[in-house]
XYZ file of C-alpha atoms in Angstrom:
760
model
C 40.328 31.510 16.075
C 38.861 34.591 15.272
C 37.341 36.780 17.564
C 34.281 38.857 17.743
C 33.833 40.476 20.774
C 32.999 38.283 23.482
C 32.234 35.530 21.001
C 34.842 33.298 19.514
C 34.549 31.061 16.657
C 36.519 28.555 15.509
C 37.670 28.113 11.820
C 34.994 26.040 9.916
C 36.254 22.676 9.933
C 36.046 20.722 6.626
C 33.956 17.621 6.015
C 34.555 15.017 3.585
C 31.857 12.419 3.303
C 33.034 8.716 2.796
C 31.669 6.933 -0.220
C 28.400 4.404 0.270
C 30.462 0.764 0.910
C 28.848 -2.049 -0.511
C 30.670 -4.055 2.374
C 28.937 -1.477 5.469
C 25.584 -2.217 3.328
C 25.690 -5.844 3.563
C 26.832 -5.935 6.935
C 24.176 -3.360 7.686
C 21.269 -4.760 5.535
C 22.026 -8.415 4.940
C 24.132 -10.027 7.629
C 22.250 -10.069 11.074
C 23.590 -8.706 14.199
C 22.463 -11.655 17.218
C 20.114 -8.999 18.549
C 18.528 -8.804 15.282
C 18.417 -13.052 15.032
C 16.519 -12.915 18.355
C 14.248 -9.950 18.123
C 13.177 -11.722 14.132
C 12.749 -15.363 16.631
C 10.655 -13.505 18.818
C 8.311 -11.435 16.325
C 7.664 -14.777 15.050
C 4.971 -15.479 18.977
C 3.707 -11.997 19.320
C 1.791 -13.306 21.985
C 4.756 -13.887 24.174
C 4.571 -10.027 24.601
C 1.063 -9.709 26.254
C -0.096 -12.764 27.478
C 1.878 -12.498 30.752
C -0.063 -9.280 31.151
C -3.572 -11.191 31.010
C -6.080 -10.265 33.312
C -9.667 -10.884 33.865
C -11.219 -7.866 32.594
C -9.516 -8.890 29.370
C -11.264 -12.739 29.830
C -14.442 -10.965 30.704
C -13.859 -9.098 27.284
C -12.789 -12.009 25.226
C -15.367 -14.392 26.541
C -18.044 -12.324 25.252
C -16.536 -11.543 21.754
C -15.767 -14.843 21.278
C -19.214 -16.421 22.624
C -21.295 -14.197 20.106
C -18.285 -14.570 16.746
C -19.104 -18.398 17.814
C -22.754 -18.114 17.305
C -22.259 -16.614 14.109
C -19.451 -18.434 12.965
C -21.326 -21.764 13.157
C -24.121 -21.032 10.491
C -21.884 -19.087 8.070
C -19.319 -22.216 8.074
C -21.748 -24.601 7.443
C -23.497 -22.297 4.575
C -19.557 -21.753 3.061
C -18.947 -25.221 2.745
C -21.551 -25.540 0.710
C -20.268 -22.857 -1.349
C -17.097 -24.907 -1.702
C -18.790 -27.900 -2.669
C -17.778 -29.472 0.108
C -20.153 -30.748 2.881
C -21.484 -28.316 5.831
C -18.976 -30.584 8.486
C -15.949 -28.872 6.964
C -16.730 -25.752 7.192
C -16.691 -26.382 10.857
C -13.955 -27.500 11.001
C -11.995 -24.886 9.042
C -13.800 -22.420 11.833
C -12.384 -24.315 14.939
C -8.734 -24.364 13.370
C -8.698 -20.880 12.374
C -10.059 -19.468 15.418
C -7.746 -21.992 17.637
C -4.592 -21.638 16.258
C -4.497 -17.787 15.048
C -4.284 -16.273 18.825
C -0.542 -17.564 19.087
C 0.780 -16.009 15.768
C -1.471 -12.899 15.892
C -1.045 -8.748 15.897
C -4.533 -8.288 15.606
C -7.263 -8.725 17.847
C -10.338 -8.447 16.080
C -9.564 -10.375 12.883
C -11.230 -14.422 12.956
C -9.841 -16.523 11.061
C -12.158 -19.358 9.126
C -14.138 -20.282 5.884
C -15.338 -16.623 3.772
C -17.187 -16.430 1.314
C -14.941 -15.515 -1.557
C -12.269 -17.787 -1.075
C -15.023 -20.618 -0.724
C -16.521 -19.791 -3.646
C -13.295 -20.128 -5.482
C -12.288 -23.193 -4.157
C -15.677 -23.925 -4.768
C -14.823 -23.154 -8.766
C -11.298 -25.054 -8.207
C -12.964 -28.372 -7.545
C -15.689 -28.102 -10.540
C -12.846 -27.528 -12.953
C -10.007 -30.179 -11.886
C -12.485 -32.727 -10.341
C -13.346 -34.388 -13.948
C -9.423 -34.992 -14.573
C -8.866 -36.794 -10.916
C -11.776 -39.319 -10.984
C -9.742 -41.387 -7.969
C -10.937 -38.194 -5.564
C -14.918 -38.028 -6.602
C -15.532 -39.408 -3.355
C -13.384 -37.072 -1.531
C -12.897 -33.677 -2.628
C -11.940 -32.430 0.722
C -8.315 -34.148 0.432
C -7.853 -31.897 -3.490
C -9.058 -29.309 -0.866
C -7.046 -30.030 1.792
C -4.206 -30.358 -0.458
C -4.829 -26.905 -1.683
C -4.922 -25.037 1.541
C -1.341 -27.174 2.182
C 0.038 -25.522 -0.924
C -1.328 -22.204 -0.115
C -0.414 -21.856 3.260
C 3.512 -22.977 2.470
C 3.620 -20.057 0.107
C 2.438 -17.718 2.714
C 4.184 -18.565 4.790
C 7.441 -18.170 3.787
C 6.433 -14.742 2.211
C 6.252 -13.839 6.038
C 9.238 -15.327 6.584
C 11.405 -13.626 3.790
C 9.245 -10.332 5.189
C 7.769 -10.022 1.632
C 4.517 -8.890 2.871
C 5.625 -5.715 1.188
C 4.261 -6.826 -2.187
C 0.413 -7.075 -0.633
C 0.884 -2.756 -1.473
C 0.920 -3.275 -4.851
C -2.570 -4.119 -4.717
C -4.501 -1.009 -4.474
C -7.905 -0.278 -2.960
C -9.982 -0.263 -6.583
C -8.512 -3.488 -7.266
C -9.720 -4.739 -3.646
C -13.046 -3.462 -3.835
C -13.827 -4.518 -7.623
C -12.741 -8.383 -6.680
C -14.825 -7.945 -3.719
C -17.698 -6.502 -5.006
C -17.685 -8.734 -8.356
C -17.294 -11.519 -6.185
C -20.413 -10.251 -3.945
C -22.350 -10.444 -6.691
C -21.320 -13.536 -8.342
C -22.265 -15.395 -5.035
C -25.433 -13.985 -4.088
C -26.637 -14.485 -7.732
C -25.259 -17.730 -7.472
C -27.163 -18.804 -4.413
C -30.629 -16.799 -5.259
C -32.080 -20.557 -7.151
C -31.092 -22.276 -3.892
C -33.047 -19.409 -2.246
C -35.733 -20.166 -4.661
C -35.577 -23.813 -5.377
C -35.090 -23.992 -9.149
C -31.074 -24.651 -8.547
C -31.945 -28.118 -9.032
C -33.298 -27.955 -12.697
C -31.438 -30.288 -15.096
C -29.329 -27.859 -16.860
C -28.665 -24.776 -14.535
C -25.247 -24.135 -14.075
C -25.286 -21.689 -10.906
C -21.492 -21.793 -10.941
C -21.460 -20.394 -14.555
C -20.806 -16.629 -14.996
C -22.944 -14.594 -12.899
C -24.730 -12.919 -16.311
C -25.678 -16.329 -17.527
C -26.733 -17.317 -13.856
C -29.262 -14.726 -14.028
C -30.953 -14.887 -17.196
C -31.384 -18.578 -16.778
C -33.014 -17.883 -13.203
C -35.726 -16.335 -15.358
C -35.814 -18.929 -17.959
C -36.316 -21.999 -15.078
C -38.219 -19.380 -12.508
C -41.345 -21.661 -13.347
C -39.518 -24.292 -10.941
C -39.201 -22.125 -8.145
C -41.166 -24.184 -5.060
C -42.628 -23.874 -1.826
C -38.685 -23.671 -1.068
C -38.753 -19.497 -2.243
C -41.137 -19.052 0.898
C -38.583 -20.309 3.236
C -35.672 -18.447 1.931
C -37.366 -15.041 1.079
C -39.090 -14.350 3.984
C -35.716 -15.733 6.037
C -33.654 -13.009 4.094
C -36.529 -10.140 4.378
C -36.593 -10.832 8.626
C -32.766 -10.895 8.689
C -33.000 -7.156 6.753
C -35.967 -6.386 8.687
C -34.281 -6.750 12.348
C -30.661 -5.458 11.668
C -32.968 -1.914 10.573
C -34.736 -2.088 13.448
C -31.541 -2.565 15.676
C -29.752 0.001 13.755
C -32.865 2.348 13.994
C -33.198 1.482 17.863
C -29.668 1.892 18.888
C -29.768 5.772 16.899
C -33.258 6.340 19.049
C -31.882 5.179 22.486
C -28.334 5.425 22.502
C -27.915 4.358 26.292
C -29.178 0.703 25.011
C -26.717 0.581 21.714
C -24.967 -2.043 23.212
C -28.299 -3.968 23.695
C -29.327 -3.344 20.213
C -25.867 -4.263 18.833
C -25.556 -7.584 20.185
C -29.452 -8.145 19.235
C -28.640 -7.335 15.803
C -25.633 -9.427 15.948
C -27.697 -12.518 17.079
C -30.655 -11.914 14.340
C -28.351 -15.206 12.430
C -28.509 -17.544 14.790
C -32.270 -16.287 15.847
C -33.926 -16.873 12.627
C -31.733 -19.928 11.990
C -32.945 -21.643 14.966
C -36.750 -20.109 13.912
C -36.838 -21.591 10.533
C -34.940 -24.941 12.034
C -37.586 -25.697 14.567
C -40.578 -24.753 11.406
C -38.284 -26.926 9.610
C -38.694 -29.828 11.979
C -42.128 -29.152 12.629
C -42.576 -29.579 9.110
C -40.148 -32.707 8.004
C -40.552 -34.980 11.122
C -42.359 -37.249 9.777
C -40.978 -36.829 6.249
C -37.239 -37.743 6.532
C -36.989 -39.454 3.042
C -39.083 -36.915 0.846
C -38.900 -33.477 3.603
C -41.239 -30.612 2.337
C -38.543 -28.423 1.594
C -34.857 -29.085 0.924
C -33.252 -29.576 4.280
C -29.582 -30.040 5.336
C -29.446 -33.222 6.156
C -26.843 -36.066 7.912
C -23.893 -33.505 9.573
C -21.341 -36.541 10.742
C -20.924 -35.862 14.709
C -17.114 -35.139 15.977
C -14.138 -34.652 13.449
C -14.661 -37.306 11.065
C -11.358 -36.562 8.735
C -8.560 -35.684 11.224
C -5.446 -37.610 8.791
C -2.640 -36.284 7.185
C -3.206 -34.297 4.269
C -2.904 -35.883 0.695
C 0.053 -33.568 -1.397
C 0.754 -35.146 -4.481
C 2.139 -34.423 -8.163
C -1.373 -35.830 -9.657
C -3.121 -32.988 -7.219
C -0.220 -30.250 -7.353
C -0.470 -30.556 -11.751
C -3.848 -29.924 -11.916
C -4.590 -26.941 -9.098
C -0.761 -25.351 -10.424
C -2.894 -22.421 -12.622
C -5.294 -21.813 -9.920
C -2.524 -20.864 -7.009
C -2.168 -17.810 -7.890
C -5.687 -16.267 -7.929
C -6.512 -18.506 -4.553
C -3.094 -16.512 -3.169
C -4.176 -13.158 -3.924
C -7.848 -13.210 -2.226
C -6.424 -15.293 0.563
C -3.728 -12.440 1.500
C -4.966 -9.360 0.280
C -8.654 -9.836 1.961
C -6.838 -10.993 5.331
C -4.301 -7.776 5.319
C -7.330 -5.696 3.804
C -9.230 -6.231 6.823
C -6.634 -6.310 9.941
C -5.022 -2.924 8.970
C -8.533 -1.700 8.270
C -9.543 -2.826 12.073
C -6.214 -1.747 13.510
C -6.606 2.180 12.004
C -9.817 2.166 13.487
C -9.080 0.930 17.085
C -5.819 2.330 16.959
C -3.323 -0.105 16.923
C -0.695 -1.499 13.986
C -0.280 -5.073 12.811
C 2.459 -6.702 11.075
C 1.712 -7.480 7.894
C 4.505 -10.035 7.727
C 3.495 -12.211 11.098
C -0.216 -12.026 9.376
C 0.581 -13.859 6.716
C 2.904 -16.016 8.815
C -0.283 -16.701 11.089
C -2.891 -17.326 7.930
C -0.049 -19.498 6.692
C 0.735 -21.785 9.234
C -3.509 -22.080 9.729
C -3.467 -23.215 5.908
C -0.610 -26.002 6.742
C -2.612 -27.953 9.316
C -6.124 -27.261 9.302
C -6.038 -29.841 6.729
C -5.275 -32.095 9.493
C -8.413 -31.542 10.809
C -10.176 -31.850 7.720
C -10.463 -27.906 6.850
C -10.022 -26.026 3.452
C -8.192 -22.843 2.914
C -9.410 -19.937 5.504
C -8.507 -16.873 5.821
C -9.959 -13.480 7.633
C -13.125 -12.669 7.419
C -14.885 -9.118 7.644
C -18.193 -9.476 9.022
C -16.852 -11.803 12.050
C -14.350 -9.227 12.437
C -16.555 -6.735 12.394
C -18.906 -8.119 15.132
C -15.861 -8.953 17.507
C -14.404 -5.289 17.130
C -17.926 -4.054 18.430
C -18.190 -7.287 20.683
C -15.601 -5.385 22.830
C -12.607 -8.000 21.912
C -9.598 -7.509 24.139
C -6.837 -10.375 22.761
C -6.737 -12.646 20.306
C -7.399 -15.535 23.026
C -10.814 -14.641 21.669
C -10.773 -16.592 18.857
C -9.640 -19.931 22.026
C -13.139 -19.393 22.867
C -14.606 -19.071 19.857
C -13.204 -22.170 19.046
C -14.271 -24.136 21.976
C -18.044 -22.790 20.923
C -17.380 -24.379 17.674
C -16.257 -27.909 19.057
C -19.434 -28.258 20.860
C -21.720 -27.440 18.017
C -19.464 -30.116 16.524
C -20.187 -32.629 18.756
C -23.547 -31.262 20.278
C -25.701 -30.344 17.302
C -25.767 -32.513 14.360
C -28.931 -33.346 14.773
C -30.136 -30.205 15.163
C -27.990 -29.320 11.734
C -30.108 -32.322 10.018
C -33.434 -29.715 9.986
C -31.566 -26.991 9.009
C -33.082 -25.348 5.137
C -30.907 -25.030 2.166
C -32.693 -21.956 1.102
C -32.065 -20.568 4.708
C -28.500 -21.111 4.413
C -28.844 -19.402 0.563
C -30.618 -16.544 2.468
C -27.718 -15.987 5.021
C -24.834 -16.070 2.338
C -26.684 -13.552 0.294
C -26.920 -11.419 3.265
C -23.215 -11.875 4.522
C -21.709 -10.938 1.019
C -24.414 -7.801 0.587
C -21.842 -5.782 2.770
C -19.181 -6.603 0.563
C -20.638 -4.542 -2.213
C -18.929 -0.795 -2.915
C -21.587 1.629 -1.802
C -22.266 4.338 -4.020
C -20.359 6.828 -1.871
C -17.475 4.957 -1.838
C -17.609 4.445 -6.074
C -18.763 8.243 -6.424
C -15.326 8.988 -4.288
C -12.645 6.388 -6.856
C -14.429 8.950 -9.901
C -13.601 12.099 -7.451
C -10.055 10.879 -6.269
C -8.573 9.056 -9.449
C -10.867 8.550 -12.819
C -8.399 6.248 -14.280
C -8.899 3.824 -11.288
C -12.490 4.246 -10.786
C -12.369 2.819 -14.536
C -9.943 -0.110 -13.363
C -12.623 -0.538 -10.700
C -15.343 -1.096 -13.253
C -12.997 -3.433 -15.270
C -13.020 -5.398 -12.307
C -16.399 -6.201 -11.832
C -17.406 -6.616 -15.208
C -14.906 -9.260 -15.773
C -16.433 -10.682 -12.611
C -19.637 -10.576 -13.907
C -18.788 -11.576 -17.242
C -16.479 -14.049 -16.957
C -14.876 -15.156 -13.216
C -13.942 -13.925 -10.117
C -10.230 -14.958 -10.801
C -10.316 -13.437 -14.220
C -11.958 -10.193 -12.384
C -8.570 -10.535 -10.125
C -6.782 -10.581 -12.672
C -7.883 -7.989 -14.780
C -8.505 -5.413 -12.021
C -4.702 -6.311 -10.805
C -3.007 -6.415 -14.053
C -4.909 -3.245 -14.921
C -3.682 -1.048 -11.662
C -0.188 -2.720 -12.604
C 0.111 -0.811 -15.995
C -1.076 2.087 -14.513
C 1.645 2.568 -11.857
C 3.996 1.834 -14.352
C 2.324 4.149 -17.096
C 2.387 6.960 -14.610
C 6.560 6.120 -13.264
C 6.870 5.863 -17.265
C 5.504 9.138 -18.433
C 6.900 11.295 -14.877
C 7.375 14.615 -16.149
C 9.671 17.474 -14.515
C 9.183 21.044 -14.429
C 11.054 24.274 -14.998
C 10.788 26.206 -11.587
C 11.262 29.477 -10.942
C 11.839 31.701 -7.596
C 9.494 33.782 -5.301
C 10.225 35.610 -2.430
C 7.569 34.705 0.320
C 6.870 36.493 3.855
C 5.500 35.291 6.717
C 1.987 37.282 7.838
C -0.198 36.827 10.536
C -3.316 38.110 8.540
C -3.903 38.650 5.052
C -5.488 42.737 5.675
C -3.450 45.625 3.776
C 0.200 46.518 5.275
C 0.600 49.670 6.915
C 3.065 51.765 7.253
C 3.154 50.211 11.021
C 3.475 46.534 10.283
C 6.964 44.999 10.338
C 8.107 42.582 7.722
C 8.006 39.274 8.633
C 10.300 36.925 7.905
C 11.606 36.080 4.295
C 12.868 32.971 2.526
C 12.583 31.754 -1.252
C 11.011 29.133 -2.730
C 10.526 27.498 -5.868
C 7.592 26.955 -7.876
C 7.017 25.790 -10.987
C 6.808 28.627 -14.048
C 3.879 27.088 -15.679
C 2.220 27.395 -12.234
C 1.234 23.803 -12.640
C 0.788 23.259 -8.953
C -1.843 25.488 -7.873
C 0.712 28.259 -7.168
C -2.226 31.784 -7.544
C -1.557 32.777 -11.026
C -1.005 36.483 -10.393
C 1.829 35.438 -8.419
C 4.677 35.116 -11.369
C 7.798 33.110 -10.238
C 11.042 34.938 -10.891
C 13.672 33.315 -13.724
C 16.910 32.757 -12.922
C 20.049 34.402 -14.729
C 20.169 34.078 -18.194
C 21.483 30.644 -19.330
C 20.628 28.603 -15.732
C 17.870 26.092 -16.023
C 16.598 24.786 -12.733
C 14.690 21.443 -13.534
C 13.066 19.408 -10.799
C 12.048 16.020 -10.504
C 8.905 15.228 -9.868
C 9.320 11.019 -9.260
C 11.773 8.799 -9.032
C 14.446 8.706 -11.622
C 14.378 5.917 -12.894
C 15.191 3.232 -16.247
C 11.943 3.541 -16.962
C 11.117 7.320 -17.222
C 14.851 8.082 -17.494
C 14.718 9.512 -21.220
C 11.316 11.328 -20.612
C 12.373 13.037 -17.903
C 15.574 14.503 -20.150
C 14.010 14.568 -23.342
C 11.445 16.699 -21.187
C 14.614 18.700 -20.132
C 16.640 19.042 -23.006
C 13.490 20.105 -24.978
C 12.489 23.318 -22.669
C 16.336 24.267 -22.997
C 16.346 24.169 -26.764
C 13.629 25.827 -26.661
C 14.479 28.791 -24.453
C 18.535 29.170 -25.468
C 20.556 29.397 -28.671
C 23.692 27.334 -29.844
C 26.613 28.200 -28.608
C 28.045 28.202 -32.203
C 26.073 29.314 -35.020
C 26.898 26.248 -37.740
C 28.312 24.028 -35.618
C 28.699 21.213 -38.478
C 30.669 23.486 -40.968
C 30.663 21.670 -43.903
C 27.043 20.388 -45.722
C 28.549 17.321 -46.167
C 29.258 17.107 -41.795
C 25.266 17.832 -41.400
C 23.147 15.493 -39.679
C 20.576 13.629 -42.247
C 17.878 14.911 -39.927
C 18.359 18.459 -39.622
C 15.963 20.351 -41.490
C 17.933 23.231 -42.088
C 18.000 25.773 -43.660
C 21.135 25.219 -46.140
C 23.374 27.387 -44.828
C 22.762 28.659 -41.390
C 23.416 32.253 -39.972
C 22.503 34.358 -37.204
C 19.563 35.542 -38.846
C 18.145 31.719 -38.556
C 18.708 32.167 -35.151
C 17.310 34.276 -32.544
C 19.958 35.755 -31.285
C 18.249 37.576 -28.018
C 18.440 33.745 -26.063
C 20.873 33.353 -23.637
C 23.160 30.357 -24.191
C 22.975 27.623 -21.703
C 25.638 27.895 -19.163
C 24.633 26.079 -16.464
C 21.780 23.226 -15.040
C 20.297 22.895 -11.706
C 18.703 19.850 -10.849
C 16.117 19.614 -7.924
C 16.378 15.672 -6.634
C 14.687 16.005 -3.101
C 11.799 13.853 -4.994
C 14.466 11.089 -5.944
C 15.000 8.493 -3.788
C 17.154 5.838 -6.098
C 18.905 6.013 -9.698
C 20.516 3.056 -11.845
C 22.638 2.807 -14.424
C 20.348 3.366 -17.333
C 19.285 6.597 -15.596
C 23.263 7.650 -14.775
C 23.904 6.911 -17.791
C 21.174 8.796 -19.613
C 22.178 11.921 -17.803
C 25.507 11.713 -19.073
C 24.618 11.304 -23.067
C 22.328 14.319 -21.842
C 25.473 16.765 -20.352
C 27.512 15.182 -24.150
C 24.711 16.739 -25.570
C 24.047 20.373 -24.058
C 28.212 20.488 -24.202
C 27.753 20.568 -27.696
C 24.947 22.722 -27.964
C 26.635 25.100 -25.983
C 29.928 24.963 -28.018
C 31.538 25.049 -23.712
C 31.066 23.488 -20.222
C 27.718 22.916 -19.177
C 28.059 23.496 -15.162
C 25.652 20.441 -13.315
C 24.687 21.528 -10.059
C 22.235 19.107 -7.841
C 20.102 20.005 -4.853
C 18.582 17.950 -1.934
C 20.295 14.542 -2.905
C 18.995 12.286 -0.120
C 20.593 8.748 -0.559
C 24.484 8.199 0.222
C 23.727 5.579 -2.854
C 22.954 7.995 -5.442
C 25.750 10.762 -4.570
C 27.903 7.264 -5.289
C 26.083 7.274 -8.065
C 26.039 10.634 -9.623
C 29.818 11.012 -8.637
C 30.560 7.529 -10.723
C 29.187 9.481 -13.877
C 31.410 12.517 -13.323
C 29.085 14.600 -11.664
C 29.487 16.515 -8.253
C 32.980 18.047 -8.811
C 35.235 19.509 -11.237
C 38.964 20.061 -11.333
C 38.937 23.264 -11.723
C 35.892 24.457 -9.201
C 35.825 24.410 -5.235
C 32.785 25.119 -3.588
C 31.776 28.427 -3.090
C 28.978 28.465 -1.057
C 28.720 26.337 2.320
C 25.458 25.410 4.256
C 26.999 25.187 8.054
C 25.783 24.169 11.039
C 26.321 25.803 14.698
C 27.436 22.344 16.829
C 27.615 24.358 20.183
C 30.703 23.700 21.174
C 31.904 25.917 24.378
C 35.610 25.790 24.639
C 38.558 24.134 22.703
C 38.574 21.150 24.518
C 34.836 20.299 23.843
C 35.511 21.135 20.366
C 38.863 19.126 20.094
C 36.413 15.838 21.583
C 33.887 16.887 18.978
C 32.692 13.457 16.845
C 33.971 16.073 13.794
C 37.375 13.939 14.249
C 35.682 10.531 14.169
C 33.664 11.918 11.042
C 36.309 12.860 8.928
C 36.803 16.404 9.870
C 40.050 18.761 9.338
C 40.797 22.281 9.582
C 40.599 24.157 6.666
C 42.920 27.060 5.699
C 42.181 30.434 3.977
C 44.312 29.514 0.900
C 42.405 26.418 0.091
C 38.635 27.809 -0.681
C 36.600 31.392 0.262
C 34.485 30.756 3.035
C 30.683 32.058 2.044
C 28.197 31.618 5.048
C 24.232 30.965 3.762
C 22.105 33.231 4.981
C 19.931 30.710 6.335
C 22.258 29.030 9.152
C 21.676 32.475 10.518
C 19.813 31.888 13.443
C 17.012 34.267 14.184
C 17.448 37.154 16.110
C 21.561 36.627 16.204
C 24.392 38.121 13.550
C 25.246 35.438 11.140
C 26.062 32.180 13.292
C 26.985 33.487 16.478
C 25.787 32.611 19.903
C 26.042 35.099 22.278
C 28.701 34.732 24.709
C 29.673 31.527 23.602
C 32.422 29.863 21.889
C 31.393 28.353 18.913
C 32.291 25.981 15.929
C 30.582 26.326 12.874
C 30.698 22.957 10.440
C 30.096 22.328 6.960
C 26.332 20.006 6.373
C 27.410 18.602 3.410
C 31.324 17.106 2.070
C 33.598 19.879 0.710
C 34.738 17.407 -1.698
C 31.944 17.793 -4.067
C 30.766 21.372 -4.526
C 28.043 20.387 -7.476
C 26.077 18.793 -4.423
C 24.042 21.285 -2.321
C 21.547 20.882 0.905
C 18.996 23.051 -1.252
C 17.635 25.268 -4.293
C 18.472 28.253 -2.459
C 21.912 27.048 -1.994
C 22.071 25.667 -5.338
C 21.459 28.525 -7.290
C 23.711 30.850 -5.007
C 26.328 28.968 -5.800
C 25.579 28.752 -9.600
C 25.763 32.187 -9.774
C 29.197 32.534 -7.783
C 30.480 30.316 -10.002
C 29.340 31.961 -13.124
C 30.364 35.021 -11.953
C 27.306 36.829 -11.457
C 27.109 37.550 -8.215
C 30.092 38.312 -5.325
C 30.017 36.579 -2.001
C 28.304 37.844 0.820
C 25.816 40.152 -2.280
């Protein structure tokens, strides 16, 4: 024990970090405890966390939101079913199941599961492609759609149960925006012929690539008929009502809620108006209506049965499953995350996958086809003041009423009107010019990926557009990882100042600290500031990305090239005779000191900044071992390797296995220590250092140098006033080449090489 007046400081204890253990990792991360099993089971039913707190205030909010969404989902569901090449009632069935089941598994109060334009269009394309190979289902295509729904539901549920929802994060925003925009253009263009009435012309395939549909529209424009009058005026009226309500809400903010509901109900109003017109026009022309109408919609649930899942259907749809899963998952997760951020709550992506998976598994029992989260209905539900996921049950009740009470009304709905509803709905999925401009400002590479996805969707198909944008994004990610480049850094001494005015003699200098910035100032540091190079022969290299097998060689090649450029070999002619010289050594034939810049230093130490490295692997460590041998030969001496900021015990274990971190001849010369605030010998003896592997140290074992960064402001060294104090090292003392940060690493290197004395 050393005395300093009233203060008493215990000898610093040694800390030896135990190596990371595979058994401990398996115990902590693979084998769950009873509590973890219970928490996992409970997490599968989020409703248990809030249903017992349900109250009348929540119910009123859910009632308004549920009824509002119900009025919207009925016409949208029937319209989207036609996109899926199914009868309108199947859209109602899908709407009912999605709303009725989601609340049990939901972690989002806003999202509404049901038929959506993109998934419905994709389902329609799948049926168009596979039905010629399944003639036995020619009259029952909904069975194929139901089989697809069950398969997708099982896969998505498995992803959620295995907690693999993080894979969704590998699909970036530009890829999502590209497929949404491309899909919206594809859907809107495919509906324009129905809107204009020339979709029934022989040879006009409205499911062809978007550019062909667009070209053929003008080819067959002469076949447009009275349906165009219905469709165009309905579409115009939908946009006028939305614009007027938006303007009125801005003009009279106090009545914003009223105008919101009027705008939300515009689809229902337009459909009722035009259905009344259709009834008046076609009530005496059932056999030959004046314009195309929906026709008979069966009352009730007419297709309740066990889904058909067999090898014949699976073999035909297998190739379509990946794109369908991508659409099902990213549309739902992106929408739920977005509205969670807007409304200040967090969703569980894995649980959301389970929710849509269960919905799609059980949906076909009621006649439903694949469904996912709807952007437009979720936005309506959020603004309508929804309080809990139970609002979906109210929406489901509205849909059931419609299924049983409104089929006679559905008979007179115009197909051109439904096309207008679809076009109006998908228009919001197209990325705005402002968003596209932002893509360019943030990342030009991803800007081009966005356009690649859109262009492929327009000139090929939605499936290929999805694959293109996702594959291009993955390629860009891998390229950025593989071509990551580190930086040589130097030191700048910085001071804290309250203002930027010129300092006067009365101004006291602020606290100072060392910061390490790239020597080329590529991080945006003021070019007037010149970083100080480390001592001759010492190089500090910072890894800016994870150090893994894709980029290991690229990192080290850049580092070695920079070292060779700034140093000279330790021996002029390392090969001796000409016969030992490698074939690729350009010469000169007989090397001498005149051929080498002798003013350059010899390499003595390398400091690696691992603060940006979260993981390493076998390839990267072996690469580091090979580079160490290469530099030892180049310097004709043993080069010291120091590591700063190694965060993971597994990374330290890997480096130790590669022979880094310690040396037989070198012990730790600088300690970063912490004051644990022990007040007496009894407390010190009972402190956790005994359980964590601390042991008393003697001066004969190592010299103790306290890092100046551990000094407390206003206190000498690390001592508290009038307090018995114990200091402990932050890092393990048996690996002197691992350091807390670059400042400590540089000091330790300089002490090791004899460039500085302790406490200098």
